[in-house]
mmCIF file of C-alpha atoms in Angstrom:
data_model
loop_
_atom_site.group_PDB
_atom_site.id
_atom_site.type_symbol
_atom_site.label_atom_id
_atom_site.label_comp_id
_atom_site.label_asym_id
_atom_site.label_seq_id
_atom_site.Cartn_x
_atom_site.Cartn_y
_atom_site.Cartn_z
ATOM 1 C CA MET Q 191 -0.137 0.086 -0.070
ATOM 2 C CA THR Q 192 1.309 3.071 -0.338
ATOM 3 C CA THR Q 193 2.198 5.590 2.046
ATOM 4 C CA GLU Q 194 1.246 8.489 1.307
ATOM 5 C CA PRO Q 195 -2.329 10.117 2.730
ATOM 6 C CA PHE Q 196 -4.829 9.867 -0.499
ATOM 7 C CA HIS Q 197 -8.543 8.710 -0.851
ATOM 8 C CA ILE Q 198 -10.874 7.619 -3.580
ATOM 9 C CA ILE Q 199 -13.627 9.909 -4.784
ATOM 10 C CA PRO Q 200 -15.166 10.051 -8.058
ATOM 11 C CA TYR Q 201 -14.049 11.846 -11.524
ATOM 12 C CA THR Q 202 -15.104 15.619 -11.247
ATOM 13 C CA GLU Q 203 -14.251 18.433 -13.761
ATOM 14 C CA ALA Q 204 -11.861 19.937 -11.567
ATOM 15 C CA TYR Q 205 -9.642 17.136 -11.781
ATOM 16 C CA LYS Q 206 -9.685 17.289 -15.561
ATOM 17 C CA ASP Q 207 -6.321 18.619 -16.703
ATOM 18 C CA SER Q 208 -4.408 16.305 -13.612
ATOM 19 C CA VAL Q 209 -6.177 13.650 -15.217
ATOM 20 C CA GLU Q 210 -5.194 14.224 -18.593
ATOM 21 C CA GLN Q 211 -1.203 14.613 -17.509
ATOM 22 C CA LEU Q 212 -1.601 11.356 -16.052
ATOM 23 C CA GLU Q 213 -2.719 9.760 -19.004
ATOM 24 C CA LYS Q 214 0.254 11.169 -21.007
ATOM 25 C CA SER Q 215 2.746 9.899 -18.151
ATOM 26 C CA ILE Q 216 1.668 6.229 -19.228
ATOM 27 C CA VAL Q 217 2.938 4.350 -22.166
ATOM 28 C CA GLN Q 218 1.624 0.860 -22.999
ATOM 29 C CA GLY Q 219 3.654 -2.032 -23.935
ATOM 30 C CA ARG Q 220 7.651 -1.856 -23.970
ATOM 31 C CA ALA Q 221 9.315 -2.553 -27.423
ATOM 32 C CA VAL Q 222 6.621 -0.224 -29.077
ATOM 33 C CA GLN Q 223 5.573 2.015 -26.334
ATOM 34 C CA LEU Q 224 1.701 3.609 -27.448
ATOM 35 C CA GLU Q 225 0.259 6.552 -26.002
ATOM 36 C CA MET Q 226 -3.051 7.005 -25.774
ATOM 37 C CA ILE Q 227 -4.707 10.301 -27.269
ATOM 38 C CA LYS Q 228 -8.129 11.988 -26.051
ATOM 39 C CA GLN Q 229 -9.929 14.891 -26.567
ATOM 40 C CA HIS Q 230 -11.191 14.708 -23.309
ATOM 41 C CA TYR Q 231 -10.591 12.186 -20.548
ATOM 42 C CA LEU Q 232 -14.519 10.540 -20.589
ATOM 43 C CA ASP Q 233 -14.142 10.052 -24.461
ATOM 44 C CA ARG Q 234 -14.221 6.604 -23.498
ATOM 45 C CA ALA Q 235 -16.949 6.250 -21.211
ATOM 46 C CA LYS Q 236 -19.037 8.596 -23.132
ATOM 47 C CA VAL Q 237 -19.915 5.887 -25.581
ATOM 48 C CA TYR Q 238 -21.729 3.489 -22.917
ATOM 49 C CA ASP Q 239 -25.118 4.893 -21.604
ATOM 50 C CA THR Q 240 -24.061 4.898 -17.625
ATOM 51 C CA TYR Q 241 -20.566 4.993 -16.612
ATOM 52 C CA TYR Q 242 -18.834 5.903 -13.279
ATOM 53 C CA SER Q 243 -15.400 7.146 -13.011
ATOM 54 C CA CYS Q 244 -13.055 7.535 -10.023
ATOM 55 C CA LEU Q 245 -9.704 8.700 -8.723
ATOM 56 C CA ALA Q 246 -6.869 8.268 -5.943
ATOM 57 C CA VAL Q 247 -6.090 11.754 -5.068
ATOM 58 C CA THR Q 248 -3.893 12.874 -2.190
ATOM 59 C CA GLU Q 249 -4.865 15.352 0.485
ATOM 60 C CA ASP Q 250 -2.855 18.129 -1.899
ATOM 61 C CA HIS Q 251 -5.488 17.125 -4.659
ATOM 62 C CA GLU Q 252 -2.744 15.716 -6.768
ATOM 63 C CA VAL Q 253 -3.897 12.716 -8.360
ATOM 64 C CA MET Q 254 -2.005 9.241 -8.436
ATOM 65 C CA GLY Q 255 -4.942 6.772 -10.351
ATOM 66 C CA ALA Q 256 -8.046 7.189 -12.084
ATOM 67 C CA ALA Q 257 -10.396 4.067 -13.157
ATOM 68 C CA THR Q 258 -13.587 3.765 -14.988
ATOM 69 C CA GLY Q 259 -16.186 1.418 -15.172
ATOM 70 C CA ALA Q 260 -19.724 0.861 -17.332
ATOM 71 C CA ARG Q 261 -22.581 -0.877 -17.650
ATOM 72 C CA THR Q 262 -22.948 -3.540 -20.583
ATOM 73 C CA TYR Q 263 -23.702 -6.558 -22.058
ATOM 74 C CA LEU Q 264 -22.584 -10.115 -22.790
ATOM 75 C CA ILE Q 265 -23.811 -12.980 -24.367
ATOM 76 C CA ILE Q 266 -22.898 -16.587 -23.008
ATOM 77 C CA ASN Q 267 -24.027 -19.799 -25.236
ATOM 78 C CA ASP Q 268 -26.850 -16.924 -26.418
ATOM 79 C CA GLU Q 269 -27.847 -15.972 -22.879
ATOM 80 C CA LYS Q 270 -28.061 -12.017 -22.654
ATOM 81 C CA PHE Q 271 -27.417 -10.383 -19.719
ATOM 82 C CA PRO Q 272 -26.188 -7.071 -17.865
ATOM 83 C CA ALA Q 273 -22.539 -6.911 -17.385
ATOM 84 C CA GLY Q 274 -19.841 -4.313 -15.640
ATOM 85 C CA ILE Q 275 -16.591 -3.902 -17.400
ATOM 86 C CA VAL Q 276 -13.805 -2.018 -15.465
ATOM 87 C CA PHE Q 277 -11.200 0.102 -18.223
ATOM 88 C CA ASP Q 278 -8.775 2.754 -18.398
ATOM 89 C CA ILE Q 279 -7.061 1.592 -14.863
ATOM 90 C CA LYS Q 280 -4.427 4.366 -14.751
ATOM 91 C CA VAL Q 281 -1.987 4.811 -11.924
ATOM 92 C CA ARG Q 282 0.801 7.056 -11.870
ATOM 93 C CA PRO Q 283 4.226 5.086 -13.077
ATOM 94 C CA ASP Q 284 6.091 6.148 -9.724
ATOM 95 C CA MET Q 285 2.775 4.604 -7.752
ATOM 96 C CA GLN Q 286 2.296 1.193 -9.273
ATOM 97 C CA ARG Q 287 1.837 -1.323 -8.015
ATOM 98 C CA GLN Q 288 1.117 0.032 -4.188
ATOM 99 C CA GLY Q 289 -2.672 -1.505 -4.443
ATOM 100 C CA ILE Q 290 -3.882 1.875 -5.572
ATOM 101 C CA GLY Q 291 -5.458 0.136 -8.592
ATOM 102 C CA GLN Q 292 -6.777 -2.259 -6.633
ATOM 103 C CA LEU Q 293 -9.359 0.020 -3.979
ATOM 104 C CA MET Q 294 -10.349 2.126 -7.479
ATOM 105 C CA SER Q 295 -11.397 -1.107 -8.737
ATOM 106 C CA ARG Q 296 -13.412 -1.937 -5.506
ATOM 107 C CA ASP Q 297 -15.006 1.396 -5.344
ATOM 108 C CA ILE Q 298 -16.109 0.692 -8.912
ATOM 109 C CA PHE Q 299 -17.425 -2.360 -7.385
ATOM 110 C CA ARG Q 300 -18.865 -0.400 -4.066
ATOM 111 C CA GLN Q 301 -20.308 2.518 -5.849
ATOM 112 C CA PHE Q 302 -21.587 1.810 -8.997
ATOM 113 C CA PHE Q 303 -21.785 -1.810 -10.276
ATOM 114 C CA GLN Q 304 -23.245 -2.924 -6.988
ATOM 115 C CA PRO Q 305 -25.896 -0.130 -7.088
ATOM 116 C CA GLN Q 306 -27.038 -1.417 -10.670
ATOM 117 C CA GLY Q 307 -27.499 -5.078 -9.928
ATOM 118 C CA LEU Q 308 -24.155 -6.202 -11.738
ATOM 119 C CA VAL Q 309 -23.468 -9.337 -10.411
ATOM 120 C CA LYS Q 310 -20.842 -10.193 -13.739
ATOM 121 C CA ASN Q 311 -18.455 -8.370 -14.189
ATOM 122 C CA PHE Q 312 -15.327 -8.927 -16.487
ATOM 123 C CA ILE Q 313 -12.196 -6.595 -18.211
ATOM 124 C CA THR Q 314 -9.992 -7.198 -21.138
ATOM 125 C CA ALA Q 315 -6.080 -7.698 -21.024
ATOM 126 C CA LYS Q 316 -3.358 -8.662 -23.012
ATOM 127 C CA LEU Q 317 -2.755 -12.396 -22.125
ATOM 128 C CA SER Q 318 1.193 -11.159 -21.678
ATOM 129 C CA ASN Q 319 -0.282 -8.639 -18.731
ATOM 130 C CA ILE Q 320 0.437 -10.644 -15.652
ATOM 131 C CA GLN Q 321 -0.511 -6.914 -13.291
ATOM 132 C CA ALA Q 322 -3.910 -7.019 -14.668
ATOM 133 C CA TYR Q 323 -4.472 -10.970 -13.691
ATOM 134 C CA LEU Q 324 -3.155 -10.344 -10.601
ATOM 135 C CA LEU Q 325 -5.184 -7.333 -10.006
ATOM 136 C CA ALA Q 326 -8.670 -9.169 -10.943
ATOM 137 C CA ARG Q 327 -7.337 -11.809 -8.727
ATOM 138 C CA ARG Q 328 -7.313 -9.061 -5.568
ATOM 139 C CA VAL Q 329 -10.762 -7.676 -6.031
ATOM 140 C CA ALA Q 330 -12.576 -11.136 -7.371
ATOM 141 C CA SER Q 331 -12.544 -13.981 -4.952
ATOM 142 C CA SER Q 332 -12.252 -16.090 -8.652
ATOM 143 C CA VAL Q 333 -11.118 -15.735 -12.032
ATOM 144 C CA TRP Q 334 -11.495 -16.774 -15.361
ATOM 145 C CA ARG Q 335 -9.657 -16.548 -18.412
ATOM 146 C CA TYR Q 336 -11.512 -16.537 -22.176
ATOM 147 C CA GLY Q 337 -8.807 -16.130 -25.119
ATOM 148 C CA PHE Q 338 -9.257 -14.471 -28.347
ATOM 149 C CA VAL Q 339 -7.302 -12.367 -30.501
ATOM 150 C CA TYR Q 340 -6.863 -8.776 -31.664
ATOM 151 C CA LEU Q 341 -5.927 -8.913 -35.893
ATOM 152 C CA THR Q 342 -4.478 -5.827 -36.806
ATOM 153 C CA ILE Q 343 -4.833 -5.215 -40.423
ATOM 154 C CA PRO Q 344 -3.825 -2.114 -42.854
ATOM 155 C CA THR Q 345 -7.018 -0.889 -44.284
ATOM 156 C CA SER Q 346 -4.876 -0.655 -47.723
ATOM 157 C CA ARG Q 347 -4.869 -4.030 -48.029
ATOM 158 C CA ARG Q 348 -7.489 -7.007 -49.381
ATOM 159 C CA ILE Q 349 -8.348 -10.257 -48.788
ATOM 160 C CA LEU Q 350 -6.421 -12.784 -50.464
ATOM 161 C CA GLU Q 351 -8.216 -16.096 -48.770
ATOM 162 C CA PRO Q 352 -12.162 -17.409 -49.252
ATOM 163 C CA VAL Q 353 -12.941 -19.231 -45.757
ATOM 164 C CA GLN Q 354 -12.928 -22.391 -45.791
ATOM 165 C CA ASP Q 355 -15.743 -23.249 -44.349
ATOM 166 C CA THR Q 356 -18.687 -20.909 -44.121
ATOM 167 C CA ARG Q 357 -20.975 -22.963 -42.176
ATOM 168 C CA ALA Q 358 -18.448 -22.835 -39.326
ATOM 169 C CA VAL Q 359 -19.874 -21.167 -36.282
ATOM 170 C CA GLN Q 360 -18.218 -18.342 -34.286
ATOM 171 C CA ASP Q 361 -17.558 -19.105 -31.140
ATOM 172 C CA PHE Q 362 -16.401 -15.076 -30.336
ATOM 173 C CA ARG Q 363 -18.854 -13.043 -31.515
ATOM 174 C CA VAL Q 364 -18.565 -8.624 -31.674
ATOM 175 C CA HIS Q 365 -21.644 -6.707 -31.357
ATOM 176 C CA LEU Q 366 -22.990 -3.257 -30.714
ATOM 177 C CA PHE Q 367 -25.460 -3.014 -28.352
ATOM 178 C CA ASP Q 368 -27.932 -0.174 -28.013
ATOM 179 C CA LYS Q 369 -26.586 1.319 -31.326
ATOM 180 C CA HIS Q 370 -29.687 3.748 -31.466
ATOM 181 C CA LEU Q 371 -28.723 5.119 -28.368
ATOM 182 C CA LEU Q 372 -25.243 6.532 -30.522
ATOM 183 C CA PRO Q 373 -24.471 9.162 -32.679
ATOM 184 C CA GLU Q 374 -24.894 7.571 -36.661
ATOM 185 C CA GLU Q 375 -21.357 9.016 -36.826
ATOM 186 C CA TYR Q 376 -19.780 6.028 -34.507
ATOM 187 C CA TYR Q 377 -20.852 3.355 -36.503
ATOM 188 C CA LYS Q 378 -21.433 1.886 -40.494
ATOM 189 C CA GLU Q 379 -22.795 -0.996 -41.624
ATOM 190 C CA PHE Q 380 -23.115 -3.090 -44.610
ATOM 191 C CA ALA Q 381 -25.424 -4.787 -46.492
ATOM 192 C CA SER Q 382 -23.148 -7.999 -46.326
ATOM 193 C CA GLY Q 383 -24.197 -7.529 -42.570
ATOM 194 C CA LEU Q 384 -20.585 -6.379 -41.374
ATOM 195 C CA GLY Q 385 -20.390 -3.085 -39.460
ATOM 196 C CA TYR Q 386 -17.573 -1.191 -38.053
ATOM 197 C CA PHE Q 387 -17.100 1.151 -34.686
ATOM 198 C CA ASN Q 388 -15.062 4.527 -35.384
ATOM 199 C CA THR Q 389 -13.180 3.637 -32.521
ATOM 200 C CA SER Q 390 -11.134 7.078 -33.597
ATOM 201 C CA ARG Q 391 -13.817 9.142 -32.051
ATOM 202 C CA MET Q 392 -12.983 7.631 -28.912
ATOM 203 C CA TYR Q 393 -9.283 7.812 -28.945
ATOM 204 C CA THR Q 394 -6.032 7.189 -31.072
ATOM 205 C CA LEU Q 395 -3.024 5.879 -30.346
ATOM 206 C CA ARG Q 396 0.829 7.558 -30.723
ATOM 207 C CA ILE Q 397 3.692 5.580 -30.999
ATOM 208 C CA ARG Q 398 5.919 7.021 -28.657
ATOM 209 C CA LYS Q 399 9.175 4.925 -29.294
ATOM 210 C CA ILE Q 400 9.857 1.658 -30.722
ATOM 211 C CA SER Q 401 13.345 -0.133 -29.463
ATOM 212 C CA TRP Q 402 15.979 -0.589 -31.820
ATOM 213 C CA TRP Q 403 15.807 -4.468 -32.462
ATOM 214 C CA VAL Q 404 12.073 -3.859 -33.687
ATOM 215 C CA LYS Q 405 13.226 -1.667 -36.020
ATOM 216 C CA ALA Q 406 16.254 -3.813 -37.014
ATOM 217 C CA SER Q 407 13.012 -6.491 -37.284
ATOM 218 C CA LEU Q 408 11.130 -4.608 -39.223
ATOM 219 C CA VAL Q 409 13.660 -3.629 -41.880
ATOM 220 C CA LEU Q 410 13.924 -7.383 -42.541
ATOM 221 C CA LEU Q 411 10.792 -8.075 -42.660
ATOM 222 C CA ARG Q 412 9.937 -5.293 -45.681
ATOM 223 C CA LEU Q 413 12.338 -7.125 -47.339
ATOM 224 C CA VAL Q 414 11.481 -10.765 -47.317
ATOM 225 C CA ARG Q 415 7.490 -9.792 -46.947
ATOM 226 C CA GLY Q 416 6.703 -6.241 -48.148
ATOM 227 C CA GLU Q 417 3.728 -5.484 -49.321
ATOM 228 C CA ARG Q 418 2.494 -6.682 -45.890
ATOM 229 C CA TYR Q 419 4.982 -4.208 -43.700
ATOM 230 C CA LEU Q 420 5.581 -1.250 -45.888
ATOM 231 C CA GLN Q 421 2.828 0.613 -44.323
ATOM 232 C CA LEU Q 422 3.880 0.133 -40.631
ATOM 233 C CA PRO Q 423 3.640 3.643 -38.856
ATOM 234 C CA ALA Q 424 6.419 5.408 -37.465
ATOM 235 C CA GLU Q 425 7.424 7.103 -34.085
ATOM 236 C CA GLN Q 426 5.686 10.015 -32.933
ATOM 237 C CA GLU Q 427 2.468 9.138 -35.775
ATOM 238 C CA GLU Q 428 -0.861 9.403 -34.313
ATOM 239 C CA ILE Q 429 -2.719 5.910 -35.714
ATOM 240 C CA SER Q 430 -6.713 5.843 -36.390
ATOM 241 C CA PHE Q 431 -8.465 2.888 -36.263
ATOM 242 C CA ALA Q 432 -12.083 1.063 -35.989
ATOM 243 C CA THR Q 433 -13.201 -1.767 -35.381
ATOM 244 C CA LEU Q 434 -15.191 -4.735 -36.719
ATOM 245 C CA TYR Q 435 -18.253 -6.430 -35.764
ATOM 246 C CA ARG Q 436 -21.334 -8.523 -36.897
ATOM 247 C CA HIS Q 437 -18.547 -10.361 -38.529
ATOM 248 C CA SER Q 438 -18.669 -14.702 -39.092
ATOM 249 C CA PRO Q 439 -17.497 -17.155 -41.760
ATOM 250 C CA GLN Q 440 -20.551 -16.030 -43.554
ATOM 251 C CA ASN Q 441 -20.013 -12.571 -44.465
ATOM 252 C CA ILE Q 442 -16.134 -12.223 -43.646
ATOM 253 C CA GLY Q 443 -15.500 -12.721 -47.696
ATOM 254 C CA SER Q 444 -16.710 -9.228 -47.845
ATOM 255 C CA LEU Q 445 -14.443 -7.491 -45.912
ATOM 256 C CA ASP Q 446 -13.420 -5.720 -48.735
ATOM 257 C CA GLU Q 447 -15.948 -3.264 -49.280
ATOM 258 C CA VAL Q 448 -15.193 -1.977 -45.135
ATOM 259 C CA LEU Q 449 -11.521 -1.669 -46.030
ATOM 260 C CA GLU Q 450 -12.253 0.561 -48.980
ATOM 261 C CA ASP Q 451 -14.491 2.273 -47.161
ATOM 262 C CA LEU Q 452 -11.998 3.513 -44.272
ATOM 263 C CA GLU Q 453 -9.406 4.083 -46.240
ATOM 264 C CA VAL Q 454 -11.554 6.946 -48.104
ATOM 265 C CA LYS Q 455 -11.931 7.962 -44.963
ATOM 266 C CA GLY Q 456 -8.497 8.251 -43.984
ATOM 267 C CA ILE Q 457 -8.427 5.415 -41.395
ATOM 268 C CA ARG Q 458 -5.649 3.339 -41.227
ATOM 269 C CA GLN Q 459 -6.257 0.508 -39.182
ATOM 270 C CA LEU Q 460 -9.015 -2.080 -38.843
ATOM 271 C CA MET Q 461 -8.901 -4.499 -35.627
ATOM 272 C CA VAL Q 462 -10.196 -7.674 -35.975
ATOM 273 C CA CYS Q 463 -11.123 -10.054 -32.867
ATOM 274 C CA CYS Q 464 -11.533 -13.487 -33.112
ATOM 275 C CA ARG Q 465 -10.188 -16.612 -31.998
ATOM 276 C CA LYS Q 466 -6.984 -18.265 -33.220
ATOM 277 C CA ASN Q 467 -7.165 -20.698 -35.716
ATOM 278 C CA ASP Q 468 -11.329 -20.143 -36.347
ATOM 279 C CA PRO Q 469 -12.409 -19.499 -39.798
ATOM 280 C CA VAL Q 470 -12.512 -15.427 -39.423
ATOM 281 C CA TYR Q 471 -8.702 -15.701 -38.033
ATOM 282 C CA MET Q 472 -7.252 -18.350 -40.746
ATOM 283 C CA ALA Q 473 -9.454 -16.025 -43.584
ATOM 284 C CA LEU Q 474 -7.289 -12.695 -42.503
ATOM 285 C CA ARG Q 475 -3.959 -13.789 -40.838
ATOM 286 C CA LYS Q 476 -2.018 -13.267 -44.107
ATOM 287 C CA ILE Q 477 -3.104 -9.881 -44.368
ATOM 288 C CA SER Q 478 -2.856 -9.123 -40.893
ATOM 289 C CA MET Q 479 0.247 -6.879 -39.625
ATOM 290 C CA TYR Q 480 0.215 -8.109 -36.042
ATOM 291 C CA ALA Q 481 -2.022 -10.346 -33.800
ATOM 292 C CA TYR Q 482 -1.938 -9.682 -30.110
ATOM 293 C CA HIS Q 483 -3.331 -12.502 -28.006
ATOM 294 C CA TYR Q 484 -5.742 -11.090 -25.272
ATOM 295 C CA SER Q 485 -7.693 -12.803 -22.460
ATOM 296 C CA LEU Q 486 -11.873 -11.512 -20.835
ATOM 297 C CA LEU Q 487 -11.175 -11.327 -17.684
ATOM 298 C CA THR Q 488 -13.922 -12.633 -15.567
ATOM 299 C CA ASP Q 489 -15.369 -13.090 -12.141
ATOM 300 C CA PHE Q 490 -18.304 -15.509 -13.314
ATOM 301 C CA LYS Q 491 -17.335 -19.179 -15.008
ATOM 302 C CA VAL Q 492 -17.093 -19.101 -18.733
ATOM 303 C CA ASP Q 493 -14.976 -22.198 -20.477
ATOM 304 C CA GLN Q 494 -12.720 -21.823 -23.380
ATOM 305 C CA ALA Q 495 -15.640 -23.970 -25.021
ATOM 306 C CA ASP Q 496 -18.418 -21.441 -24.643
ATOM 307 C CA THR Q 497 -19.784 -18.917 -27.697
ATOM 308 C CA VAL Q 498 -19.137 -15.168 -26.082
ATOM 309 C CA GLY Q 499 -20.960 -12.150 -27.524
ATOM 310 C CA ILE Q 500 -19.411 -8.719 -26.425
ATOM 311 C CA ASP Q 501 -19.888 -5.134 -27.334
ATOM 312 C CA VAL Q 502 -17.586 -4.216 -29.791
ATOM 313 C CA ARG Q 503 -16.844 -0.905 -27.214
ATOM 314 C CA CYS Q 504 -15.375 -2.929 -24.813
ATOM 315 C CA LEU Q 505 -12.783 -4.023 -27.327
#
């Protein structure tokens, strides 16, 4: 625990500048360091109908941490139910691993999830993010993992392989629930059934730094597999992207119309979430720049064999 006196309070606009400075001090990743860019701290929260954000503040009103929870839905094996998600857990770098994230998460449970009647809750995190898993274990009595993959696809690419089995079932499904509550500029849907959520309206990512060995690896990749890696972003470049939803083995063959639409709009990357080796993954792996392994961490039982549906805003 921290030795400095502090307390957890609901977010207020009086702390807006301090929280934005906190976010700028935090980078994601090591080999490739990414900075999240927002117009306002709550931009990622405001896309939900109901949310709550809290801060860890010292007696001198110095912000040490921030976290947000929101009400959403999950579908497990065709059963849809309300659920709580915790995201944007940020702790000042020099105060990390001192219990601040745990206390903010518990505050979200007490002040938001419990009054909302949300008894099933989750976070999403990189598979390699051990700290996120340990935090979940400290807050919940039991934690279950459900694995999925983020594919990063340049919008200049086009699909190369047809789906081998269009009759297959997609175990990990991405939806946009209650879309009528969102302004239309946040999403677009196509006759094929595919849709994309314009994630860049919530935030973009700036590449703060790329390690020397990653730069060297990219030089080799461009020589060996040039087309796939020619358009990788550079240091200090700001990345705009969208996230695919309603994709399935039956309609993923129509992805080119989505990529073309995004490319015309200047959105450079499309994120596609699926499970490793499922039909969507197999169809898109050769046009993907990266595949990031993630986990859905829940405080209720989810089996690897379950069919899971999640809101695209949670990804």
